[in-house]
Amino acid sequence: MASTPTHALSPLLRKLESIATLTDEERHAVESLPVKTRMLAPRQDIVRDGDHTSQCCLILDGWACRYKLTGKGQRQIFSFHIGGDIPDLQSLLIPVMDHSLATLTSTTVALIPHADMRELTLRFPNIAAALWRDTLVDGAIFRAWIMCMGQRSAFDHIAHLFCELYLKQEAVGLASEHRCPLPFTQLDLADATGLSNVHVNRVLQEMRRNGLITLRSQTLVVEAWERLVQTSEFDAAYLHLQKRAAP
Amino acid sequence: MTLRLQPVRLASGNDDSEAQLVFAGNALVAVLTHLAEHHDGEAGRWFMEAWFGPGYVLNRPTFASLDKAQDWILERLAEV
């Protein structure tokens, strides 16, 4: 049976096309990026705090996170990333890393030299705008995380994060029917929410007991989406998932 | 210094309801909660639910036994 050939960079195209409409020439330019593909083991640093970088890391498949350690080795996770994300895109303009980026699962990445990325964005302002927009959405997600960290209960915080992670995956075709992969540990969740492992466990237990979610074999099933949205005051506007109207 | 323990029940609404108040003299320094079955790898351990002693404890530890918890608390109080 003939299969449609999938380009290695299709996760990036899928992400860009979830944001903007690309011309054939723009698609071709993205597909022609001279990338190096790497398979990485789980829990492996991709770039470290303080590194000087000359390439961007596009996640093709798998999960990664941005994080930073305190002097005592306590980890704060800043964000989770899936296929199509370029979590260190900022390195294009700020080449010294101010945090680390690591895999959470087995992950395939494409390394894109800064020089080629820069040329792509100079030749195609539409792509530059889409990438810029992506970093702005990144900022919006950080604001939502700070809001959760500072002003929401542990329960609402985790509920909010589950809504976000589901919708982010749904937007790029990695999830549907309120069911999505969640391939990280409870400890990762604790480090991302600033909660103790014990508190995370209590919240998950309560969510299960209330029939809001099931979480099994690294799959999250939201059994009561509306209630989860309501309790955490989740408003998806900050994810800006709709395409920007063409100028 | 010796510590005094007083068992209490927490109105926690979850399975973690068995706890101990830990006093140093007349002052409450900590609340330790016994972790219930659903805590998987940490079930049966004692969680530092609250700390009123000196300094801040951001990452609240769990302990294998009440003795271990008291050792930690005494060390912490001796540092002052």
mmCIF file of C-alpha atoms in Angstrom:
data_model
loop_
_atom_site.group_PDB
_atom_site.id
_atom_site.type_symbol
_atom_site.label_atom_id
_atom_site.label_comp_id
_atom_site.label_asym_id
_atom_site.label_seq_id
_atom_site.Cartn_x
_atom_site.Cartn_y
_atom_site.Cartn_z
ATOM 1 C CA MET A 1 0.000 0.000 0.000
ATOM 2 C CA ALA A 2 1.370 3.385 -0.955
ATOM 3 C CA SER A 3 1.918 5.725 1.950
ATOM 4 C CA THR A 4 2.155 9.465 1.851
ATOM 5 C CA PRO A 5 5.775 10.407 2.447
ATOM 6 C CA THR A 6 6.089 12.493 5.586
ATOM 7 C CA HIS A 7 8.836 15.058 5.693
ATOM 8 C CA ALA A 8 11.118 14.984 8.745
ATOM 9 C CA LEU A 9 10.220 18.595 9.483
ATOM 10 C CA SER A 10 6.456 18.057 9.231
ATOM 11 C CA PRO A 11 5.970 18.724 12.984
ATOM 12 C CA LEU A 12 7.374 22.239 12.427
ATOM 13 C CA LEU A 13 5.171 22.766 9.373
ATOM 14 C CA ARG A 14 2.152 21.504 11.311
ATOM 15 C CA LYS A 15 2.947 23.954 14.105
ATOM 16 C CA LEU A 16 3.530 26.898 11.753
ATOM 17 C CA GLU A 17 0.388 26.088 9.802
ATOM 18 C CA SER A 18 -1.617 25.985 13.006
ATOM 19 C CA ILE A 19 -0.520 29.626 13.385
ATOM 20 C CA ALA A 20 -0.282 31.006 9.833
ATOM 21 C CA THR A 21 -1.043 30.105 6.228
ATOM 22 C CA LEU A 22 2.165 29.286 4.362
ATOM 23 C CA THR A 23 2.762 29.600 0.629
ATOM 24 C CA ASP A 24 4.281 26.678 -1.295
ATOM 25 C CA GLU A 25 7.574 28.561 -1.429
ATOM 26 C CA GLU A 26 7.565 29.059 2.326
ATOM 27 C CA ARG A 27 6.753 25.397 2.914
ATOM 28 C CA HIS A 28 9.564 24.390 0.620
ATOM 29 C CA ALA A 29 12.013 26.722 2.382
ATOM 30 C CA VAL A 30 11.144 25.171 5.759
ATOM 31 C CA GLU A 31 11.503 21.655 4.357
ATOM 32 C CA SER A 32 14.896 22.578 2.900
ATOM 33 C CA LEU A 33 16.407 23.602 6.241
ATOM 34 C CA PRO A 34 19.655 21.664 6.656
ATOM 35 C CA VAL A 35 18.890 19.957 9.950
ATOM 36 C CA LYS A 36 20.668 17.261 11.884
ATOM 37 C CA THR A 37 18.289 14.749 13.424
ATOM 38 C CA ARG A 38 19.183 13.221 16.786
ATOM 39 C CA MET A 39 17.500 10.537 18.874
ATOM 40 C CA LEU A 40 17.852 11.360 22.559
ATOM 41 C CA ALA A 41 17.284 9.202 25.618
ATOM 42 C CA PRO A 42 14.814 10.265 28.321
ATOM 43 C CA ARG A 43 16.096 12.657 30.988
ATOM 44 C CA GLN A 44 18.962 13.982 28.903
ATOM 45 C CA ASP A 45 20.043 17.620 28.777
ATOM 46 C CA ILE A 46 19.786 19.122 25.302
ATOM 47 C CA VAL A 47 21.313 22.473 26.239
ATOM 48 C CA ARG A 48 22.426 23.623 29.663
ATOM 49 C CA ASP A 49 22.134 26.829 31.605
ATOM 50 C CA GLY A 50 25.083 29.018 30.541
ATOM 51 C CA ASP A 51 25.774 27.213 27.253
ATOM 52 C CA HIS A 52 26.635 29.267 24.178
ATOM 53 C CA THR A 53 24.584 27.874 21.322
ATOM 54 C CA SER A 54 24.787 28.082 17.547
ATOM 55 C CA GLN A 55 21.691 26.042 16.715
ATOM 56 C CA CYS A 56 18.019 25.765 17.643
ATOM 57 C CA CYS A 57 16.430 22.545 18.770
ATOM 58 C CA LEU A 58 13.139 21.568 17.144
ATOM 59 C CA ILE A 59 11.280 18.760 18.915
ATOM 60 C CA LEU A 60 10.094 16.272 16.286
ATOM 61 C CA ASP A 61 8.710 13.636 18.602
ATOM 62 C CA GLY A 62 8.640 13.166 22.373
ATOM 63 C CA TRP A 63 8.537 15.550 25.328
ATOM 64 C CA ALA A 64 11.030 18.054 26.707
ATOM 65 C CA CYS A 65 11.020 20.660 29.442
ATOM 66 C CA ARG A 66 12.763 23.891 30.281
ATOM 67 C CA TYR A 67 14.141 23.967 33.810
ATOM 68 C CA LYS A 68 16.599 25.584 36.186
ATOM 69 C CA LEU A 69 18.205 24.321 39.395
ATOM 70 C CA THR A 70 18.689 26.181 42.661
ATOM 71 C CA GLY A 71 22.089 26.049 44.362
ATOM 72 C CA LYS A 72 20.751 23.152 46.464
ATOM 73 C CA GLY A 73 19.710 21.222 43.368
ATOM 74 C CA GLN A 74 15.964 21.872 43.587
ATOM 75 C CA ARG A 75 14.467 21.926 40.127
ATOM 76 C CA GLN A 76 11.867 24.323 38.775
ATOM 77 C CA ILE A 77 10.279 23.251 35.486
ATOM 78 C CA PHE A 78 9.201 26.295 33.459
ATOM 79 C CA SER A 79 7.395 24.658 30.554
ATOM 80 C CA PHE A 80 6.619 21.403 28.805
ATOM 81 C CA HIS A 81 7.277 20.953 25.084
ATOM 82 C CA ILE A 82 5.963 18.619 22.396
ATOM 83 C CA GLY A 83 6.543 17.899 18.710
ATOM 84 C CA GLY A 84 6.690 21.095 16.650
ATOM 85 C CA ASP A 85 8.017 23.274 19.499
ATOM 86 C CA ILE A 86 11.399 25.019 19.329
ATOM 87 C CA PRO A 87 11.917 25.614 23.054
ATOM 88 C CA ASP A 88 15.275 27.353 22.608
ATOM 89 C CA LEU A 89 14.218 29.566 19.722
ATOM 90 C CA GLN A 90 15.288 32.532 21.859
ATOM 91 C CA SER A 91 18.898 31.392 21.421
ATOM 92 C CA LEU A 92 18.719 32.759 17.881
ATOM 93 C CA LEU A 93 18.875 36.257 19.369
ATOM 94 C CA ILE A 94 20.148 35.518 22.892
ATOM 95 C CA PRO A 95 22.787 32.823 22.340
ATOM 96 C CA VAL A 96 23.703 32.323 26.025
ATOM 97 C CA MET A 97 21.186 30.009 27.706
ATOM 98 C CA ASP A 98 19.686 31.330 30.956
ATOM 99 C CA HIS A 99 18.068 27.961 31.725
ATOM 100 C CA SER A 100 18.417 24.337 30.653
ATOM 101 C CA LEU A 101 16.416 22.245 28.228
ATOM 102 C CA ALA A 102 16.083 18.489 28.746
ATOM 103 C CA THR A 103 14.152 15.537 27.385
ATOM 104 C CA LEU A 104 11.486 13.897 29.547
ATOM 105 C CA THR A 105 10.894 10.926 27.236
ATOM 106 C CA SER A 106 12.790 9.363 24.342
ATOM 107 C CA THR A 107 12.831 12.311 22.011
ATOM 108 C CA THR A 108 13.736 12.951 18.400
ATOM 109 C CA VAL A 109 15.021 16.435 17.740
ATOM 110 C CA ALA A 110 16.158 18.331 14.680
ATOM 111 C CA LEU A 111 19.023 20.737 15.228
ATOM 112 C CA ILE A 112 18.767 23.807 13.012
ATOM 113 C CA PRO A 113 21.884 26.003 12.630
ATOM 114 C CA HIS A 114 21.232 29.587 13.699
ATOM 115 C CA ALA A 115 22.642 30.881 10.388
ATOM 116 C CA ASP A 116 20.048 28.946 8.374
ATOM 117 C CA MET A 117 17.221 29.865 10.702
ATOM 118 C CA ARG A 118 18.226 33.523 10.451
ATOM 119 C CA GLU A 119 18.306 33.349 6.663
ATOM 120 C CA LEU A 120 14.882 31.689 6.582
ATOM 121 C CA THR A 121 13.372 34.443 8.719
ATOM 122 C CA LEU A 122 15.020 37.202 6.675
ATOM 123 C CA ARG A 123 13.794 35.766 3.381
ATOM 124 C CA PHE A 124 10.277 35.008 4.601
ATOM 125 C CA PRO A 125 8.836 37.634 6.939
ATOM 126 C CA ASN A 126 5.638 35.593 7.211
ATOM 127 C CA ILE A 127 7.636 32.756 8.829
ATOM 128 C CA ALA A 128 9.505 35.264 11.013
ATOM 129 C CA ALA A 129 6.145 36.639 12.175
ATOM 130 C CA ALA A 130 4.819 33.136 12.917
ATOM 131 C CA LEU A 131 7.907 32.320 14.997
ATOM 132 C CA TRP A 132 7.751 35.677 16.756
ATOM 133 C CA ARG A 133 4.077 35.068 17.481
ATOM 134 C CA ASP A 134 5.019 31.692 18.929
ATOM 135 C CA THR A 135 7.450 33.305 21.387
ATOM 136 C CA LEU A 136 4.714 35.763 22.383
ATOM 137 C CA VAL A 137 2.311 32.890 23.068
ATOM 138 C CA ASP A 138 5.146 31.369 25.097
ATOM 139 C CA GLY A 139 5.132 34.559 27.177
ATOM 140 C CA ALA A 140 1.360 34.314 27.593
ATOM 141 C CA ILE A 141 1.755 30.740 28.859
ATOM 142 C CA PHE A 142 4.372 31.906 31.373
ATOM 143 C CA ARG A 143 1.902 34.518 32.649
ATOM 144 C CA ALA A 144 -0.765 31.843 33.024
ATOM 145 C CA TRP A 145 1.699 29.666 34.952
ATOM 146 C CA ILE A 146 2.655 32.535 37.289
ATOM 147 C CA MET A 147 -1.048 33.235 37.888
ATOM 148 C CA CYS A 148 -1.559 29.576 38.814
ATOM 149 C CA MET A 149 1.577 29.469 40.950
ATOM 150 C CA GLY A 150 0.678 32.554 42.927
ATOM 151 C CA GLN A 151 -3.097 32.751 43.026
ATOM 152 C CA ARG A 152 -4.724 29.375 42.461
ATOM 153 C CA SER A 153 -5.155 26.431 44.807
ATOM 154 C CA ALA A 154 -3.091 23.305 44.147
ATOM 155 C CA PHE A 155 -6.220 21.630 42.788
ATOM 156 C CA ASP A 156 -7.094 24.440 40.384
ATOM 157 C CA HIS A 157 -3.465 24.829 39.349
ATOM 158 C CA ILE A 158 -3.151 21.207 38.256
ATOM 159 C CA ALA A 159 -6.607 21.297 36.642
ATOM 160 C CA HIS A 160 -5.518 24.378 34.668
ATOM 161 C CA LEU A 161 -2.301 22.704 33.566
ATOM 162 C CA PHE A 162 -4.188 19.597 32.404
ATOM 163 C CA CYS A 163 -6.535 21.758 30.294
ATOM 164 C CA GLU A 164 -3.517 23.538 28.777
ATOM 165 C CA LEU A 165 -1.560 20.375 27.998
ATOM 166 C CA TYR A 166 -4.591 18.737 26.405
ATOM 167 C CA LEU A 167 -5.432 21.715 24.180
ATOM 168 C CA LYS A 168 -1.791 22.264 23.147
ATOM 169 C CA GLN A 169 -1.610 18.677 21.951
ATOM 170 C CA GLU A 170 -5.042 18.770 20.336
ATOM 171 C CA ALA A 171 -4.048 21.881 18.351
ATOM 172 C CA VAL A 172 -1.241 20.016 16.587
ATOM 173 C CA GLY A 173 -3.158 16.792 16.112
ATOM 174 C CA LEU A 174 -1.553 14.824 18.949
ATOM 175 C CA ALA A 175 -4.723 14.449 21.039
ATOM 176 C CA SER A 176 -8.479 14.191 20.660
ATOM 177 C CA GLU A 177 -11.660 13.315 22.561
ATOM 178 C CA HIS A 178 -10.246 14.717 25.816
ATOM 179 C CA ARG A 179 -7.585 12.032 25.892
ATOM 180 C CA CYS A 180 -3.881 12.841 25.565
ATOM 181 C CA PRO A 181 -0.432 11.502 26.352
ATOM 182 C CA LEU A 182 1.058 12.769 29.614
ATOM 183 C CA PRO A 183 4.361 10.948 29.694
ATOM 184 C CA PHE A 184 5.970 12.496 32.745
ATOM 185 C CA THR A 185 6.144 11.606 36.401
ATOM 186 C CA GLN A 186 4.306 12.974 39.380
ATOM 187 C CA LEU A 187 7.613 14.472 40.486
ATOM 188 C CA ASP A 188 7.847 16.390 37.203
ATOM 189 C CA LEU A 189 4.358 17.686 37.859
ATOM 190 C CA ALA A 190 5.415 18.731 41.362
ATOM 191 C CA ASP A 191 8.485 20.546 40.017
ATOM 192 C CA ALA A 192 6.384 22.313 37.385
ATOM 193 C CA THR A 193 3.752 23.504 39.851
ATOM 194 C CA GLY A 194 5.958 24.285 42.841
ATOM 195 C CA LEU A 195 3.995 21.779 44.912
ATOM 196 C CA SER A 196 5.291 18.918 47.029
ATOM 197 C CA ASN A 197 4.961 15.416 45.623
ATOM 198 C CA VAL A 198 2.580 14.688 48.502
ATOM 199 C CA HIS A 199 0.265 17.547 47.533
ATOM 200 C CA VAL A 200 0.282 16.540 43.864
ATOM 201 C CA ASN A 201 -0.667 13.032 44.889
ATOM 202 C CA ARG A 202 -3.555 14.289 47.041
ATOM 203 C CA VAL A 203 -4.856 16.478 44.225
ATOM 204 C CA LEU A 204 -4.713 13.650 41.664
ATOM 205 C CA GLN A 205 -6.485 11.376 44.127
ATOM 206 C CA GLU A 206 -9.230 13.943 44.647
ATOM 207 C CA MET A 207 -9.604 14.505 40.898
ATOM 208 C CA ARG A 208 -9.992 10.768 40.362
ATOM 209 C CA ARG A 209 -12.437 10.468 43.223
ATOM 210 C CA ASN A 210 -14.546 13.323 41.823
ATOM 211 C CA GLY A 211 -14.629 11.672 38.419
ATOM 212 C CA LEU A 212 -12.747 14.523 36.721
ATOM 213 C CA ILE A 213 -9.870 12.546 35.261
ATOM 214 C CA THR A 214 -8.229 9.183 34.960
ATOM 215 C CA LEU A 215 -4.475 9.042 34.627
ATOM 216 C CA ARG A 216 -3.134 5.664 33.615
ATOM 217 C CA SER A 217 -0.251 4.353 31.512
ATOM 218 C CA GLN A 218 0.932 7.919 30.909
ATOM 219 C CA THR A 219 -2.396 8.860 29.360
ATOM 220 C CA LEU A 220 -4.640 11.574 30.732
ATOM 221 C CA VAL A 221 -8.345 11.131 30.130
ATOM 222 C CA VAL A 222 -10.437 14.124 31.082
ATOM 223 C CA GLU A 223 -13.751 12.596 32.070
ATOM 224 C CA ALA A 224 -15.460 15.902 32.847
ATOM 225 C CA TRP A 225 -13.948 18.610 30.657
ATOM 226 C CA GLU A 226 -16.470 21.336 31.518
ATOM 227 C CA ARG A 227 -16.021 20.849 35.246
ATOM 228 C CA LEU A 228 -12.227 20.880 34.905
ATOM 229 C CA VAL A 229 -12.431 24.113 32.903
ATOM 230 C CA GLN A 230 -14.862 25.659 35.341
ATOM 231 C CA THR A 231 -12.985 24.857 38.543
ATOM 232 C CA SER A 232 -9.679 26.194 37.209
ATOM 233 C CA GLU A 233 -11.252 29.214 35.442
ATOM 234 C CA PHE A 234 -9.490 28.002 32.343
ATOM 235 C CA ASP A 235 -9.839 30.413 29.429
ATOM 236 C CA ALA A 236 -7.978 29.118 26.380
ATOM 237 C CA ALA A 237 -7.593 32.644 24.971
ATOM 238 C CA TYR A 238 -3.982 32.839 26.225
ATOM 239 C CA LEU A 239 -2.989 29.904 24.019
ATOM 240 C CA HIS A 240 -4.062 31.907 20.945
ATOM 241 C CA LEU A 241 -4.820 28.719 19.063
ATOM 242 C CA GLN A 242 -6.739 30.367 16.231
ATOM 243 C CA LYS A 243 -4.819 31.385 13.151
ATOM 244 C CA ARG A 244 -4.128 35.081 12.890
ATOM 245 C CA ALA A 245 -6.198 36.548 10.067
ATOM 246 C CA ALA A 246 -4.069 36.972 6.938
ATOM 247 C CA PRO A 247 -3.007 40.602 6.529
ATOM 248 C CA MET B 1 15.866 19.242 74.310
ATOM 249 C CA THR B 2 13.154 16.643 74.044
ATOM 250 C CA LEU B 3 10.131 16.729 71.830
ATOM 251 C CA ARG B 4 6.600 15.765 72.755
ATOM 252 C CA LEU B 5 4.194 14.200 70.299
ATOM 253 C CA GLN B 6 0.432 14.466 70.410
ATOM 254 C CA PRO B 7 -1.677 12.432 67.995
ATOM 255 C CA VAL B 8 -4.446 14.314 66.216
ATOM 256 C CA ARG B 9 -6.869 13.714 63.397
ATOM 257 C CA LEU B 10 -6.849 16.122 60.486
ATOM 258 C CA ALA B 11 -10.108 17.220 58.896
ATOM 259 C CA SER B 12 -8.319 16.926 55.577
ATOM 260 C CA GLY B 13 -11.112 15.442 53.512
ATOM 261 C CA ASN B 14 -8.653 12.909 52.114
ATOM 262 C CA ASP B 15 -7.120 9.700 53.428
ATOM 263 C CA ASP B 16 -4.249 11.536 55.105
ATOM 264 C CA SER B 17 -6.001 12.159 58.383
ATOM 265 C CA GLU B 18 -3.658 10.653 60.965
ATOM 266 C CA ALA B 19 -1.144 13.208 62.209
ATOM 267 C CA GLN B 20 1.108 14.162 65.101
ATOM 268 C CA LEU B 21 1.594 17.586 66.606
ATOM 269 C CA VAL B 22 5.238 18.025 67.595
ATOM 270 C CA PHE B 23 5.962 20.258 70.585
ATOM 271 C CA ALA B 24 9.305 21.588 71.796
ATOM 272 C CA GLY B 25 8.437 22.595 75.348
ATOM 273 C CA ASN B 26 5.067 24.316 75.047
ATOM 274 C CA ALA B 27 5.636 25.499 71.484
ATOM 275 C CA LEU B 28 4.232 23.750 68.447
ATOM 276 C CA VAL B 29 7.081 23.274 65.963
ATOM 277 C CA ALA B 30 5.637 20.905 63.374
ATOM 278 C CA VAL B 31 2.685 18.870 62.164
ATOM 279 C CA LEU B 32 3.579 15.459 60.746
ATOM 280 C CA THR B 33 1.050 13.580 58.613
ATOM 281 C CA HIS B 34 1.063 9.824 58.136
ATOM 282 C CA LEU B 35 0.809 9.200 54.392
ATOM 283 C CA ALA B 36 -1.993 6.874 53.321
ATOM 284 C CA GLU B 37 -1.959 3.988 50.854
ATOM 285 C CA HIS B 38 -2.460 6.045 47.697
ATOM 286 C CA HIS B 39 0.962 7.670 48.048
ATOM 287 C CA ASP B 40 2.590 4.684 46.358
ATOM 288 C CA GLY B 41 6.318 4.916 47.057
ATOM 289 C CA GLU B 42 5.777 7.180 50.074
ATOM 290 C CA ALA B 43 2.854 5.404 51.762
ATOM 291 C CA GLY B 44 3.477 4.948 55.478
ATOM 292 C CA ARG B 45 6.029 7.747 55.665
ATOM 293 C CA TRP B 46 5.573 10.911 57.738
ATOM 294 C CA PHE B 47 5.193 14.165 55.818
ATOM 295 C CA MET B 48 6.181 17.542 57.236
ATOM 296 C CA GLU B 49 2.752 19.086 56.742
ATOM 297 C CA ALA B 50 3.613 22.287 58.539
ATOM 298 C CA TRP B 51 6.749 23.718 60.069
ATOM 299 C CA PHE B 52 6.672 26.452 62.688
ATOM 300 C CA GLY B 53 10.289 26.194 63.744
ATOM 301 C CA PRO B 54 13.076 28.584 62.751
ATOM 302 C CA GLY B 55 13.687 29.281 59.085
ATOM 303 C CA TYR B 56 11.599 28.319 56.099
ATOM 304 C CA VAL B 57 11.264 24.777 54.854
ATOM 305 C CA LEU B 58 10.379 25.142 51.207
ATOM 306 C CA ASN B 59 10.714 21.518 50.178
ATOM 307 C CA ARG B 60 8.999 19.731 52.981
ATOM 308 C CA PRO B 61 10.565 16.344 53.604
ATOM 309 C CA THR B 62 9.029 12.966 54.356
ATOM 310 C CA PHE B 63 10.497 10.580 56.939
ATOM 311 C CA ALA B 64 10.554 6.804 57.246
ATOM 312 C CA SER B 65 9.568 6.944 60.931
ATOM 313 C CA LEU B 66 8.567 9.354 63.681
ATOM 314 C CA ASP B 67 12.019 8.834 65.229
ATOM 315 C CA LYS B 68 13.712 9.966 62.028
ATOM 316 C CA ALA B 69 11.396 12.960 61.859
ATOM 317 C CA GLN B 70 12.253 13.923 65.438
ATOM 318 C CA ASP B 71 15.996 13.590 64.730
ATOM 319 C CA TRP B 72 15.572 16.019 61.819
ATOM 320 C CA ILE B 73 13.561 18.459 63.927
ATOM 321 C CA LEU B 74 16.062 18.360 66.814
ATOM 322 C CA GLU B 75 18.939 18.996 64.413
ATOM 323 C CA ARG B 76 17.064 21.899 62.932
ATOM 324 C CA LEU B 77 16.304 23.402 66.364
ATOM 325 C CA ALA B 78 19.919 22.941 67.457
ATOM 326 C CA GLU B 79 21.155 24.981 64.498
ATOM 327 C CA VAL B 80 19.639 28.152 65.932
#
